[in-house]
PDB file of C-alpha atoms in Angstrom:
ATOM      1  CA  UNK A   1       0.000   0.000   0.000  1.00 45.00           C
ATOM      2  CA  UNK A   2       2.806   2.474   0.822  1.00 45.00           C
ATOM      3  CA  UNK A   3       4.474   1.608  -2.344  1.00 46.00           C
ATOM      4  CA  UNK A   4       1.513   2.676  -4.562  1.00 48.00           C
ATOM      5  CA  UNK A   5       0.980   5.841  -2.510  1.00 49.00           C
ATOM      6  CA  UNK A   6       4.561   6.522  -2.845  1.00 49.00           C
ATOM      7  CA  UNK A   7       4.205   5.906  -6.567  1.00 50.00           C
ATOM      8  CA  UNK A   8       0.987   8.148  -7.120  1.00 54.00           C
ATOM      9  CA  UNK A   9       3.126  10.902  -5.327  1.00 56.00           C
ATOM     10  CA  UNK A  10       5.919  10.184  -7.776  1.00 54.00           C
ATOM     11  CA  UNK A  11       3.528  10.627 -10.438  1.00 54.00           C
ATOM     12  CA  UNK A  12       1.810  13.783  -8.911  1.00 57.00           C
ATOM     13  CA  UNK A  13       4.945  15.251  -8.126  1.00 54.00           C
ATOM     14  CA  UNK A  14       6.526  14.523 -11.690  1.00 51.00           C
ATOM     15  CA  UNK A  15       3.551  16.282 -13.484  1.00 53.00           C
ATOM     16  CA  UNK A  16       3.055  19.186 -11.470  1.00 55.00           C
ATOM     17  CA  UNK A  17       7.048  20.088 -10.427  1.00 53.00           C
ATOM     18  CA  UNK A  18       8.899  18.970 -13.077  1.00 47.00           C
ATOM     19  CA  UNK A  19      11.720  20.820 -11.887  1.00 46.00           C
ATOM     20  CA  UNK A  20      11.858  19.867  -8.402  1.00 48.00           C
ATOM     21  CA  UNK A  21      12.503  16.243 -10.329  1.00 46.00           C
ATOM     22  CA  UNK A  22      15.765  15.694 -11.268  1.00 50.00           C
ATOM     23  CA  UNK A  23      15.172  12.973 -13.782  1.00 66.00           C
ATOM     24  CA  UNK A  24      12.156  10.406 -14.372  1.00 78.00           C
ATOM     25  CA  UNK A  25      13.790   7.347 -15.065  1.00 83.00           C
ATOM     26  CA  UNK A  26      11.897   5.151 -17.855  1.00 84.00           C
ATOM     27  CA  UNK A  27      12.939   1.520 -17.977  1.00 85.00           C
ATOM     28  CA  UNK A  28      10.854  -1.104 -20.388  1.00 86.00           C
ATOM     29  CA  UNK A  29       8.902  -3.424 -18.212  1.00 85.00           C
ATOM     30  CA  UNK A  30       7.458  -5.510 -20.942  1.00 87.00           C
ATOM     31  CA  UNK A  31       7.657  -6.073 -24.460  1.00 86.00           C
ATOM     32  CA  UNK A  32       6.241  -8.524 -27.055  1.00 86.00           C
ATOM     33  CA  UNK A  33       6.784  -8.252 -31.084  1.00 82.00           C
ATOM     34  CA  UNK A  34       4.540  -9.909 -33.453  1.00 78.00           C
ATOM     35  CA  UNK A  35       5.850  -9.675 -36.540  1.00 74.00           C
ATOM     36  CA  UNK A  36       9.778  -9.780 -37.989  1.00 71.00           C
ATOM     37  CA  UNK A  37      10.868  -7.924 -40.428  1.00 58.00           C
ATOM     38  CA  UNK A  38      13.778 -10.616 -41.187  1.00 60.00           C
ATOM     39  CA  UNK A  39      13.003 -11.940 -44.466  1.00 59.00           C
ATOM     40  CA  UNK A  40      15.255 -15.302 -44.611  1.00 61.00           C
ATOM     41  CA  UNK A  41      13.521 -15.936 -41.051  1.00 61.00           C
ATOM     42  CA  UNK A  42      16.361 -15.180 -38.994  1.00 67.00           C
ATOM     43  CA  UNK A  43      16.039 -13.676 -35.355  1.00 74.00           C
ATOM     44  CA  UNK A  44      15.230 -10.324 -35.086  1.00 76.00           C
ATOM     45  CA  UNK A  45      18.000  -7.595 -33.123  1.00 82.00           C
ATOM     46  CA  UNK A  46      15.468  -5.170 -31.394  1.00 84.00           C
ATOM     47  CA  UNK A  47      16.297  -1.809 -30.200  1.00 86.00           C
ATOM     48  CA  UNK A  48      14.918   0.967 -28.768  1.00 88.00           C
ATOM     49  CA  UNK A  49      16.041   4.279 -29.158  1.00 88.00           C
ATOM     50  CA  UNK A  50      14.876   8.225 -28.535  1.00 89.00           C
ATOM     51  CA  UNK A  51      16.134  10.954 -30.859  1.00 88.00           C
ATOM     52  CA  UNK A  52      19.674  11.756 -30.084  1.00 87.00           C
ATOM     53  CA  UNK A  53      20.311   9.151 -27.591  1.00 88.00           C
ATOM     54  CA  UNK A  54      22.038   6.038 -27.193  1.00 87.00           C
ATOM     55  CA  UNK A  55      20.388   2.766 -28.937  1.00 87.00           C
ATOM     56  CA  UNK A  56      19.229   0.075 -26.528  1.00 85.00           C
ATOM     57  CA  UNK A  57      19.859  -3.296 -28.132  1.00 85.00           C
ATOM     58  CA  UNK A  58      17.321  -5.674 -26.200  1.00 84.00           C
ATOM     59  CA  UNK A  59      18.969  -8.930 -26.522  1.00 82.00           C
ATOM     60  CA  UNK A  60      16.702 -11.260 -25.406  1.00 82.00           C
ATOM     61  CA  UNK A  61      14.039 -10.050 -28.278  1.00 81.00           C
ATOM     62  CA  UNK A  62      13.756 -13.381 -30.504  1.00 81.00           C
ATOM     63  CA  UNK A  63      10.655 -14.412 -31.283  1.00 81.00           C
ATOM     64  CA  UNK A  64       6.897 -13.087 -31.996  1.00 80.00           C
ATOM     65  CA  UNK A  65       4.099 -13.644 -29.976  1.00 85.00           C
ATOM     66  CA  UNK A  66       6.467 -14.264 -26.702  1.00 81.00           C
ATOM     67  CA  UNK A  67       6.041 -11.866 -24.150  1.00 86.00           C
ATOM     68  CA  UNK A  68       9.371 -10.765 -23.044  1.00 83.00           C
ATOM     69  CA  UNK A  69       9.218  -9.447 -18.815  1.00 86.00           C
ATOM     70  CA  UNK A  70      12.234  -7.093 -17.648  1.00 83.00           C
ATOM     71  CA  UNK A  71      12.713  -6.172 -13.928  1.00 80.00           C
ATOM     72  CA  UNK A  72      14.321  -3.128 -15.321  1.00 78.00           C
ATOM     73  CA  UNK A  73      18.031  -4.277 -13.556  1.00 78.00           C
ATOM     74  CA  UNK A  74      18.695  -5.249 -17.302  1.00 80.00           C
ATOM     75  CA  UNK A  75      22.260  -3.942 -18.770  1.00 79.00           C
ATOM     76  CA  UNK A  76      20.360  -2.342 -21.201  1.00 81.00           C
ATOM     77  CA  UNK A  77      18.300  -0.606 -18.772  1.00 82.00           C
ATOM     78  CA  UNK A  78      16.793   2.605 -18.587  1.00 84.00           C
ATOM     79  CA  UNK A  79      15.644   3.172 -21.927  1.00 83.00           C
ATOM     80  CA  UNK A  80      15.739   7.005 -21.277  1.00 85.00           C
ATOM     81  CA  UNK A  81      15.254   9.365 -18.733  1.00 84.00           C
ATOM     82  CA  UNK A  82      12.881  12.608 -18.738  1.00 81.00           C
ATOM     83  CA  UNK A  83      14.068  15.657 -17.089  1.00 78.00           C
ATOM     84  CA  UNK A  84      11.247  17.860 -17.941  1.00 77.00           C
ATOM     85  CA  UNK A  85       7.962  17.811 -19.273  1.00 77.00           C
ATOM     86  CA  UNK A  86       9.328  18.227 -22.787  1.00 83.00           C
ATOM     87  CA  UNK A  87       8.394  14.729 -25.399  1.00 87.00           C
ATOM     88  CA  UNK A  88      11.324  12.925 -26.994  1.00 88.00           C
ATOM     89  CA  UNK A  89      10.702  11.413 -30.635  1.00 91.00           C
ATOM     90  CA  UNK A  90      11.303   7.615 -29.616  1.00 90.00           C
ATOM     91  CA  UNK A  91      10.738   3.867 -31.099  1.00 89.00           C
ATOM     92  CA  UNK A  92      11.223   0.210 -31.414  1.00 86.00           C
ATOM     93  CA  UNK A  93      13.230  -0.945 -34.658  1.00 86.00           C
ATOM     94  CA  UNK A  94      15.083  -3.802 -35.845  1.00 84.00           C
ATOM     95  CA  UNK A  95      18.449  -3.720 -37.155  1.00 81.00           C
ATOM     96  CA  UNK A  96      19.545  -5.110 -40.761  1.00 75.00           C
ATOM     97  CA  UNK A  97      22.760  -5.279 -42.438  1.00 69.00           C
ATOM     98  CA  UNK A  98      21.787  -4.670 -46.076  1.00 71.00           C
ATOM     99  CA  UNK A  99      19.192  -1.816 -46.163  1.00 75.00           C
ATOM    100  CA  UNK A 100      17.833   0.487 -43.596  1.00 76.00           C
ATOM    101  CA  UNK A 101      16.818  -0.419 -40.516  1.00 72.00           C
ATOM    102  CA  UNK A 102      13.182  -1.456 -40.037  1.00 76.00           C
ATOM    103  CA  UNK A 103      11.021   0.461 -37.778  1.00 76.00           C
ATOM    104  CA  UNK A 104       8.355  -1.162 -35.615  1.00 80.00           C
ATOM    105  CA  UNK A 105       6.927   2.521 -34.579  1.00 80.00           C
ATOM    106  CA  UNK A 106       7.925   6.193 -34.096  1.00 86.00           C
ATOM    107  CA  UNK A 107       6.166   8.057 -31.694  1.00 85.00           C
ATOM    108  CA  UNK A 108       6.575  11.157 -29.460  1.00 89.00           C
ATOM    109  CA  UNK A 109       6.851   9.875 -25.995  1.00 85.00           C
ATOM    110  CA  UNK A 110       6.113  12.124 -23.271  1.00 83.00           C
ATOM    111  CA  UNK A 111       6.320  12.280 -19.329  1.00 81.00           C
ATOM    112  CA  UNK A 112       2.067  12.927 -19.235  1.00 79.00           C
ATOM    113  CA  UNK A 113       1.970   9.330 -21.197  1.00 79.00           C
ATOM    114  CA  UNK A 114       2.386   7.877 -17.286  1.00 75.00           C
ATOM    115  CA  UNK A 115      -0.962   9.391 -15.895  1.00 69.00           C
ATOM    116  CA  UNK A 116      -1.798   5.651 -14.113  1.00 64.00           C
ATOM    117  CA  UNK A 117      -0.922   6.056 -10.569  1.00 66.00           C
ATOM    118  CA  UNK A 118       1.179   3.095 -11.182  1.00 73.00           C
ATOM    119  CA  UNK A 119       3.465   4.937 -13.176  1.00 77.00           C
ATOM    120  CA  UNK A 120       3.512   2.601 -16.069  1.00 81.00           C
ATOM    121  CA  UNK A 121       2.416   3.225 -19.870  1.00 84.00           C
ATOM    122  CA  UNK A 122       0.994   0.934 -22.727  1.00 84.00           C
ATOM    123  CA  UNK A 123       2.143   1.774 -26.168  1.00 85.00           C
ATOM    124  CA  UNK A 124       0.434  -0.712 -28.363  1.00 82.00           C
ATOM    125  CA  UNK A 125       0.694  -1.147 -32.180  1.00 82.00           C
ATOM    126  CA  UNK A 126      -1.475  -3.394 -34.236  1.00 84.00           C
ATOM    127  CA  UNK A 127       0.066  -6.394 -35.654  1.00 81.00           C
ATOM    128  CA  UNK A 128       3.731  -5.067 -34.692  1.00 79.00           C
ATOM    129  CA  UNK A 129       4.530  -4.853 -30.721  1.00 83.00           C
ATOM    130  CA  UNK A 130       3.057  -4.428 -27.122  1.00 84.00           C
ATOM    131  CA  UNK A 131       5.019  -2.631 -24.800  1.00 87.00           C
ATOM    132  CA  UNK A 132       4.630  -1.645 -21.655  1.00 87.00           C
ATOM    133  CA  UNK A 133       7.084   1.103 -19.970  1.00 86.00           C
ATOM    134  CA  UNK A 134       7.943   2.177 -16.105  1.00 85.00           C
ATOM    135  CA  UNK A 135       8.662   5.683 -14.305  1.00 83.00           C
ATOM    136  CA  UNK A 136       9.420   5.687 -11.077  1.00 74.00           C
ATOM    137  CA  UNK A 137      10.960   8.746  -9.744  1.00 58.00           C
ATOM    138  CA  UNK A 138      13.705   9.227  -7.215  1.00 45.00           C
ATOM    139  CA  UNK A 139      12.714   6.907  -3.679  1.00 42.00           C
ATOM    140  CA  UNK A 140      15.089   9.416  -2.178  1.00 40.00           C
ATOM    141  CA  UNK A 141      13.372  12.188  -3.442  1.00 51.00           C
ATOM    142  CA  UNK A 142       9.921  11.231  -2.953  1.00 54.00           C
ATOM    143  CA  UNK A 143      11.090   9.939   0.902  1.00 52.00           C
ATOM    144  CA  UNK A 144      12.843  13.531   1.336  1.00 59.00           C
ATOM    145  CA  UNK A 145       9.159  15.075   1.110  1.00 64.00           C
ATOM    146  CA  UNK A 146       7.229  12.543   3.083  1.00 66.00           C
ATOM    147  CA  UNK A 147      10.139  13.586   5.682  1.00 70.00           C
ATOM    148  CA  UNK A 148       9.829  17.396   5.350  1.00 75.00           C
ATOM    149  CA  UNK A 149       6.029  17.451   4.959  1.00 79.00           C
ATOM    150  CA  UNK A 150       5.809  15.513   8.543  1.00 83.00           C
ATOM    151  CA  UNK A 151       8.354  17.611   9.728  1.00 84.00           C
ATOM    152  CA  UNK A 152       5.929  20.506   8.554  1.00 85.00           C
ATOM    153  CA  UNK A 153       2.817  18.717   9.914  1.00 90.00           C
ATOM    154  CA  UNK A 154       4.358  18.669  13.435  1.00 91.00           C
ATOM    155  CA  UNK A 155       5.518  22.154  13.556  1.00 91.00           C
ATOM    156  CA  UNK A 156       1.877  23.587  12.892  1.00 92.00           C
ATOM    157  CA  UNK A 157       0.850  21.733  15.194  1.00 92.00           C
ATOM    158  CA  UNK A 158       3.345  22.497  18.081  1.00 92.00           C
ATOM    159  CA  UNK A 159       2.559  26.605  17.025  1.00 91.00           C
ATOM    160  CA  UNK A 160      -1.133  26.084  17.082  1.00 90.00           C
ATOM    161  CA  UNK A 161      -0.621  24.360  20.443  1.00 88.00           C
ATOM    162  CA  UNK A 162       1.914  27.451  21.858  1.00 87.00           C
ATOM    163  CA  UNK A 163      -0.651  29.954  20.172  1.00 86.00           C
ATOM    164  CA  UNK A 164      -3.838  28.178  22.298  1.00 81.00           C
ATOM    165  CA  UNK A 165      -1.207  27.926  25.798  1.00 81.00           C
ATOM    166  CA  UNK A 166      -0.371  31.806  25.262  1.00 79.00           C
ATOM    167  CA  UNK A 167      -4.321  32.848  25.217  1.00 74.00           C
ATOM    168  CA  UNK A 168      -4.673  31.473  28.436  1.00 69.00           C
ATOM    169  CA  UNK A 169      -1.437  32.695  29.693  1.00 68.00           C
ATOM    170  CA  UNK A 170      -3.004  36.302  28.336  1.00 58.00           C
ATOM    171  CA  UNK A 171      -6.171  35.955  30.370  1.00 57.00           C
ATOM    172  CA  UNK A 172      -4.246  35.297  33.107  1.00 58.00           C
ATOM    173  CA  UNK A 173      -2.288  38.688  33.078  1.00 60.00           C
ATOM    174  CA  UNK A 174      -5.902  40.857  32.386  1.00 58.00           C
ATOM    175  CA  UNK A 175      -7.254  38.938  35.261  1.00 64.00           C
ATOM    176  CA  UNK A 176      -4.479  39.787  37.513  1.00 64.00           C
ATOM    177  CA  UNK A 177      -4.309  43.434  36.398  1.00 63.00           C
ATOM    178  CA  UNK A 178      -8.105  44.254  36.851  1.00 64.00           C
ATOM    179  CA  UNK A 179      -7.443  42.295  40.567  1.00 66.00           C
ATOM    180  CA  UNK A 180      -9.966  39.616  39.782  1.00 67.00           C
ATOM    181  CA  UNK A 181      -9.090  36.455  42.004  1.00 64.00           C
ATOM    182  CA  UNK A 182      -9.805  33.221  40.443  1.00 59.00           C
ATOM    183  CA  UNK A 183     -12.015  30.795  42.921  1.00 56.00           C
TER     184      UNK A 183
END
């Protein structure tokens, strides 16, 4: 239960104060392909890759209809990281030798595509892949407000509590001033 609170505050947090977030890191929890582009029906070499970044070769991508689970602790792990709300142009393709590579899909991927309070998204194409991707922001982070917003919670509470003893300490003075004797 904490972990999915702590996760729909991740998600909360990343949407609203992007730039309290260092970095949303995205790692592929699932992916299954249904059709290769190999003609002479050898294995496919998937990748994914944003715009300007790194390719990440996912080896253990071989067949179709297989659904492929990652605990994102992979060496090809994260895919990409967001540090802002701004969309990256990202995709799946396979690699080939001969001719260009093949691509499975382009699409703009952006930190609002994680709205579940699980902070995963679905990208599915029809009759090419399923894929299912992960953000979870910084534990530290997100256990750094949880700390300060207690720490917060108990100091309103301790000056509402000095602000209610001082009233009484107040009446106490008039009372003694206009020589009014308490029974």
């Amino acid at each position: 239960m904490a972990s999915r609170w702590n996760s729909g505050v991740s998600i909360i947090l990343l949407f609203s104060f992007p730039e309290l977030l260092l970095s949303a890191v995205v790692t592929l929890d699932s992916l299954e392909i249904y059709k290769n582009h190999e003609w002479l029906g050898s294995k496919p070499k998937v990748y994914f890759q944003c715009s300007g970044e790194k390719k990440a070769a996912l080896p253990d991508v071989k067949k179709t209809y297989t659904v492929y689970k990652f605990k994102g602790e992979e060496s090809f792990q994260p895919l990409t990281e967001f540090s802002s709300k701004k969309c990256k142009r990202c995709g799946f393709y396979e690699e080939e030798h001969i001719k260009f590579d093949d691509v499975f899909d382009e699409w703009e991927f952006c930190p609002s595509d994680f709205a579940a309070s699980d902070g995963r998204y679905i990208r599915t194409v029809d009759k090419e892949f399923n894929a299912t991707f992960f953000v979870a922001a910084s534990a530290i982070f997100v256990a750094g407000l949880v700390v300060a917003y207690k720490y917060w919670q108990k100091r309103k509470r301790q000056q509402e509590q000095a602000r209610f003893l001082k009233l009484f300490e107040d009446t106490d003075d008039v009372e003694d001033e206009l020589g009014i004797d308490s029974i």
